[in-house]
Amino acid sequence: MTTQPATVPATTPAAPPAADLVAAFRRALAMTTTDGREAPAARAALRAAAEACRGPLAERWAATQAKDAARGKDQRRVHYLSMEFLMGRAMRNALAALQLEPALRDELATRGVSLADVLESEPDAALGNGGLGRLAACFLDSFAELGLPSFGYGLRYRYGMFAQGLQDGAQVERPDDWQRDGTHWDFERADVAFVVGFGGHVESDAGGTRRWVPAERVRARAFDFVVPAHAHGHVATLRQWEASAEQPIDFAAFCRGDYAAAGAAQLAADTLNWVLYPDDSTEAGRTLRLKQEAFLVSASLQDLIARHLAEGRPLAELGRGNAIHLNDTHPALAPAELMRLLVDEHGLEWTEAWAITRQAVAYTNHTLMPEALETWPVAMVERLLPRHLEIIYRINHEFLSDVRTKAPGDDALVQRVSIIDEQHGRRVRMAALAVVASHQVNGVAKLHSDLMVETIFSDYARLYPERFTNVTNGVTPRRWLQQCNPGLSNLLDDSIGTGWRRDLGQLSALRAQAGDAALGQRLAAVKRANKEKLAERIRRELGVVVDVDSLFDVQIKRIHEYKRQLLNLLHVVARYQAMLANPAGPEGQGWTPRTVVIAGKAASAYVAAKQIVRLATDIGRVVNSDPRLGGKLKLVFLPNYGVSLAESIIPAADLSEQISTAGTEASGTGNMKFAMNGALTIGTWDGANIEMAQHIGEDDVFVFGLRADAVANLKAVGYDPRWIAAQNASLKAVLDAIGSGAFSPGEPQRYRALVDGLLNRDTYLLLADFADYVATQSRVDVLYRDPKAWNASALRNIAGMGFFSADRTVAEYAAKVWSVPGAAKAAKTNA
């Protein structure tokens, strides 16, 4: 695969000389530690190093903005709206982009400080949670690398989603106070602020123009997180919005001594930035979520319009010069807000404003589950956003008129596609609004995109087939290979040259060497070193000693029933029981030692997911302490999963668990990171697993389970999970053990509801896939006992991953969705 920048970056500041960094670091360190209180060495060094890097990054940002502002009128700027950006730590990325890591390492060494300790002292930016947010972060990296004029837009969360802890094995949530010691990478833009309203009413002026009069007004203040390219001086920008009250305090109330009332407006504004995805099991939580989404959309679009006009471009060319991308349904209010701004605030006629909106807006869908597509009660939208509801009604009216023209007399179709759902308590369907307003709608893997137009959006796809396309996800190789796995990166440099660092497609050259036993042994040595680091972390944090020569079997992702961590646990219990029943192992070959690692957060109100977390820790407690196993099976649940933890786990993994029910995972990106780092995949024929298998070679992927069409057929004819359980003695023994309290003796009924859910419903077909999953795990054991064959397969996995670079993904978006000139060349691939 060959990927070139979508635009050729103009001359930008070169990396500063290493001596300049060292001098700036020394100055900053002196300022940090001369207040008479000795700060922890690593944190003080981190602050000083960040301060030294900020100057060069700011210069690059200014140069990038000047270049982008001077772009031709046919060159579009991309605006990527997402409720989350899972950025992780930024120091190592900054040092790599500025080519300053060796100089800082040497300078720290003279002070008796380890660069690794400094990097470890940086908190993860708590601006995201799962794959959606990490994909957005990877895209920012590729925006920079491809030189794409762009802004990412998100919220500056104070406490993230939550920090996950374990108490007696159960998940507990606490604030993720990542800004407690200050932030190192945010640039506050004091001159960038916009007013966002909520509530109130709508009035008509003498000319009949509708005007919204909000009851509540907050200011959106801008903070920029700069993401640098590695190959040149371009940077991408994540602009985060922080809310403050338009009037910070009610001074009259303060003077009366009513301090709570005096600060009520500021508290309401602060709340918008407290937490990502507030618990929506309460009315207050649902209201806050909708306000957060409206706040993000309004501030971002006001900023976009202001920048467009400041560049001297006419408003009529807004859609021509700007792409607005909706990352899932959370920012789906954008079309309504853009129409409000264009019509109400800037005086455009409706038809012209709608043409601009349709030209600018595009939407990525990330789920096939109807229940995951956001809807909001009409009454709530009317209370918080009355003018937006009027606009949505008009959009819907004109859209349904077009539908009636295309399908006269089909009232059922009109009802199905209406943006307003009249059948379930009158709700606004946000995905429908996004589809109706967008010129392109894409899925994120071929199967997902195919199923998207066959299921949840089938009516829209029949009406507007040209509107739907696919762009398969990718991940940035800079963080997920070069930075997190330097040992493997150096091995690749030695084996195939360094060109893969700029063009990941060059990994394909590794395939010809996959049978080289010496190279396989070098790969195994790199993997073992990474496993030793992870094993030490497990020992330090959990007190569990694991065998570094065992197969590291890893599943890390948010905890959800469709991702089937529970199926993984059923296999662990089945394996445990089989090891006790037959210590000699299958056919007397012995048991392949295995360490199962699980990590991920369960949403705070998701009871079943939180039970799965606790079951994992309970099973681990029993299995890890059973001397009869001789240490050949361990299960650990690592809490507080995030980017930095993933960077420790992924390079150490031997086996990647991607076991969602076929037809439920949109794409997955963790699967790509694992394979890129030499892990083999065990997975269903789902999401991007399919395309990975096609690029790697199906013989080098452990595929199991029902495929999407078989899942649909089984559900259609009637699925009886109890019958499945009754036919499989091993499965029945596993369910009996969990359900009877074998792993929770102090509370025997603790997991009864989980087991009953499987026996009575089994929505995600765990029991149907159990036997094949266990049999496929046995094939994994056999291959792992042959190191030469395993290493060769791992090398072929790496060789097949060039297609799954986020650079290729973003180049495809630029060419197919955003219509960025020059991007078609960047998106070309040659096998």
GROMACS .gro file of N, CA and C in nm, residues 59-115:
model
  171
   59GLU      N    1   0.481   2.691   1.733
   59GLU     CA    2   0.528   2.744   1.605
   59GLU      C    3   0.471   2.662   1.488
   60ARG      N    4   0.471   2.531   1.506
   60ARG     CA    5   0.416   2.447   1.400
   60ARG      C    6   0.266   2.472   1.383
   61TRP      N    7   0.196   2.490   1.495
   61TRP     CA    8   0.052   2.515   1.488
   61TRP      C    9   0.025   2.644   1.411
   62ALA      N   10   0.098   2.750   1.444
   62ALA     CA   11   0.078   2.879   1.377
   62ALA      C   12   0.107   2.867   1.227
   63ALA      N   13   0.213   2.798   1.192
   63ALA     CA   14   0.247   2.781   1.051
   63ALA      C   15   0.141   2.700   0.977
   64THR      N   16   0.090   2.596   1.044
   64THR     CA   17  -0.015   2.514   0.984
   64THR      C   18  -0.141   2.597   0.959
   65GLN      N   19  -0.182   2.676   1.060
   65GLN     CA   20  -0.303   2.755   1.043
   65GLN      C   21  -0.288   2.857   0.931
   66ALA      N   22  -0.170   2.918   0.921
   66ALA     CA   23  -0.147   3.015   0.813
   66ALA      C   24  -0.155   2.947   0.677
   67LYS      N   25  -0.095   2.828   0.665
   67LYS     CA   26  -0.101   2.754   0.539
   67LYS      C   27  -0.244   2.715   0.504
   68ASP      N   28  -0.318   2.665   0.604
   68ASP     CA   29  -0.455   2.621   0.579
   68ASP      C   30  -0.545   2.738   0.540
   69ALA      N   31  -0.524   2.853   0.605
   69ALA     CA   32  -0.605   2.970   0.573
   69ALA      C   33  -0.582   3.017   0.429
   70ALA      N   34  -0.462   2.992   0.379
   70ALA     CA   35  -0.428   3.037   0.243
   70ALA      C   36  -0.458   2.931   0.138
   71ARG      N   37  -0.524   2.823   0.175
   71ARG     CA   38  -0.552   2.716   0.080
   71ARG      C   39  -0.644   2.768  -0.030
   72GLY      N   40  -0.642   2.700  -0.142
   72GLY     CA   41  -0.728   2.738  -0.253
   72GLY      C   42  -0.875   2.721  -0.220
   73LYS      N   43  -0.960   2.788  -0.294
   73LYS     CA   44  -1.103   2.786  -0.259
   73LYS      C   45  -1.165   2.649  -0.281
   74ASP      N   46  -1.101   2.562  -0.357
   74ASP     CA   47  -1.152   2.426  -0.377
   74ASP      C   48  -1.095   2.327  -0.275
   75GLN      N   49  -1.007   2.373  -0.187
   75GLN     CA   50  -0.947   2.284  -0.086
   75GLN      C   51  -1.029   2.293   0.041
   76ARG      N   52  -1.086   2.182   0.083
   76ARG     CA   53  -1.177   2.183   0.198
   76ARG      C   54  -1.101   2.161   0.328
   77ARG      N   55  -1.153   2.220   0.434
   77ARG     CA   56  -1.105   2.190   0.569
   77ARG      C   57  -1.206   2.094   0.632
   78VAL      N   58  -1.155   1.992   0.698
   78VAL     CA   59  -1.239   1.890   0.761
   78VAL      C   60  -1.260   1.926   0.907
   79HIS      N   61  -1.385   1.914   0.953
   79HIS     CA   62  -1.420   1.939   1.093
   79HIS      C   63  -1.482   1.811   1.147
   80TYR      N   64  -1.411   1.746   1.238
   80TYR     CA   65  -1.449   1.613   1.286
   80TYR      C   66  -1.509   1.626   1.425
   81LEU      N   67  -1.642   1.607   1.435
   81LEU     CA   68  -1.713   1.626   1.561
   81LEU      C   69  -1.732   1.491   1.629
   82SER      N   70  -1.685   1.481   1.752
   82SER     CA   71  -1.694   1.355   1.827
   82SER      C   72  -1.709   1.386   1.975
   83MET      N   73  -1.794   1.310   2.042
   83MET     CA   74  -1.811   1.330   2.186
   83MET      C   75  -1.690   1.283   2.264
   84GLU      N   76  -1.603   1.204   2.201
   84GLU     CA   77  -1.485   1.158   2.273
   84GLU      C   78  -1.365   1.145   2.181
   85PHE      N   79  -1.250   1.175   2.239
   85PHE     CA   80  -1.119   1.157   2.176
   85PHE      C   81  -1.028   1.094   2.281
   86LEU      N   82  -0.999   0.966   2.266
   86LEU     CA   83  -0.918   0.895   2.365
   86LEU      C   84  -0.771   0.913   2.329
   87MET      N   85  -0.713   1.024   2.376
   87MET     CA   86  -0.581   1.065   2.330
   87MET      C   87  -0.467   0.989   2.395
   88GLY      N   88  -0.481   0.948   2.521
   88GLY     CA   89  -0.369   0.886   2.591
   88GLY      C   90  -0.265   0.990   2.628
   89ARG      N   91  -0.146   0.943   2.659
   89ARG     CA   92  -0.036   1.034   2.692
   89ARG      C   93   0.020   1.098   2.566
   90ALA      N   94   0.076   1.219   2.582
   90ALA     CA   95   0.121   1.295   2.466
   90ALA      C   96   0.272   1.317   2.462
   91MET      N   97   0.343   1.298   2.573
   91MET     CA   98   0.485   1.335   2.577
   91MET      C   99   0.568   1.256   2.477
   92ARG      N  100   0.555   1.126   2.477
   92ARG     CA  101   0.639   1.046   2.386
   92ARG      C  102   0.609   1.081   2.241
   93ASN      N  103   0.483   1.104   2.208
   93ASN     CA  104   0.449   1.139   2.072
   93ASN      C  105   0.512   1.273   2.032
   94ALA      N  106   0.510   1.369   2.125
   94ALA     CA  107   0.571   1.499   2.096
   94ALA      C  108   0.721   1.485   2.076
   95LEU      N  109   0.785   1.408   2.162
   95LEU     CA  110   0.930   1.390   2.149
   95LEU      C  111   0.966   1.320   2.019
   96ALA      N  112   0.885   1.221   1.980
   96ALA     CA  113   0.912   1.150   1.855
   96ALA      C  114   0.894   1.242   1.735
   97ALA      N  115   0.788   1.323   1.738
   97ALA     CA  116   0.762   1.412   1.625
   97ALA      C  117   0.870   1.519   1.612
   98LEU      N  118   0.921   1.565   1.728
   98LEU     CA  119   1.024   1.669   1.727
   98LEU      C  120   1.166   1.611   1.722
   99GLN      N  121   1.176   1.477   1.723
   99GLN     CA  122   1.305   1.407   1.715
   99GLN      C  123   1.396   1.447   1.832
  100LEU      N  124   1.339   1.449   1.950
  100LEU     CA  125   1.412   1.499   2.066
  100LEU      C  126   1.425   1.397   2.178
  101GLU      N  127   1.378   1.275   2.156
  101GLU     CA  128   1.380   1.178   2.265
  101GLU      C  129   1.521   1.144   2.312
  102PRO      N  130   1.618   1.119   2.223
  102PRO     CA  131   1.753   1.086   2.273
  102PRO      C  132   1.814   1.197   2.357
  103ALA      N  133   1.796   1.322   2.315
  103ALA     CA  134   1.855   1.433   2.390
  103ALA      C  135   1.796   1.443   2.529
  104LEU      N  136   1.664   1.425   2.539
  104LEU     CA  137   1.601   1.435   2.671
  104LEU      C  138   1.641   1.316   2.758
  105ARG      N  139   1.653   1.198   2.698
  105ARG     CA  140   1.694   1.081   2.776
  105ARG      C  141   1.833   1.103   2.836
  106ASP      N  142   1.924   1.157   2.755
  106ASP     CA  143   2.060   1.180   2.803
  106ASP      C  144   2.062   1.288   2.912
  107GLU      N  145   1.985   1.394   2.893
  107GLU     CA  146   1.983   1.501   2.992
  107GLU      C  147   1.926   1.451   3.125
  108LEU      N  148   1.821   1.373   3.119
  108LEU     CA  149   1.761   1.319   3.240
  108LEU      C  150   1.859   1.225   3.312
  109ALA      N  151   1.934   1.148   3.234
  109ALA     CA  152   2.027   1.054   3.293
  109ALA      C  153   2.133   1.126   3.376
  110THR      N  154   2.173   1.245   3.331
  110THR     CA  155   2.272   1.320   3.409
  110THR      C  156   2.215   1.364   3.543
  111ARG      N  157   2.084   1.364   3.556
  111ARG     CA  158   2.019   1.404   3.680
  111ARG      C  159   1.968   1.284   3.759
  112GLY      N  160   2.003   1.165   3.712
  112GLY     CA  161   1.962   1.044   3.782
  112GLY      C  162   1.815   1.012   3.767
  113VAL      N  163   1.755   1.059   3.659
  113VAL     CA  164   1.612   1.037   3.635
  113VAL      C  165   1.596   0.954   3.508
  114SER      N  166   1.506   0.858   3.511
  114SER     CA  167   1.480   0.772   3.396
  114SER      C  168   1.372   0.835   3.308
  115LEU      N  169   1.396   0.837   3.178
  115LEU     CA  170   1.293   0.885   3.087
  115LEU      C  171   1.166   0.801   3.099
   0.00000   0.00000   0.00000
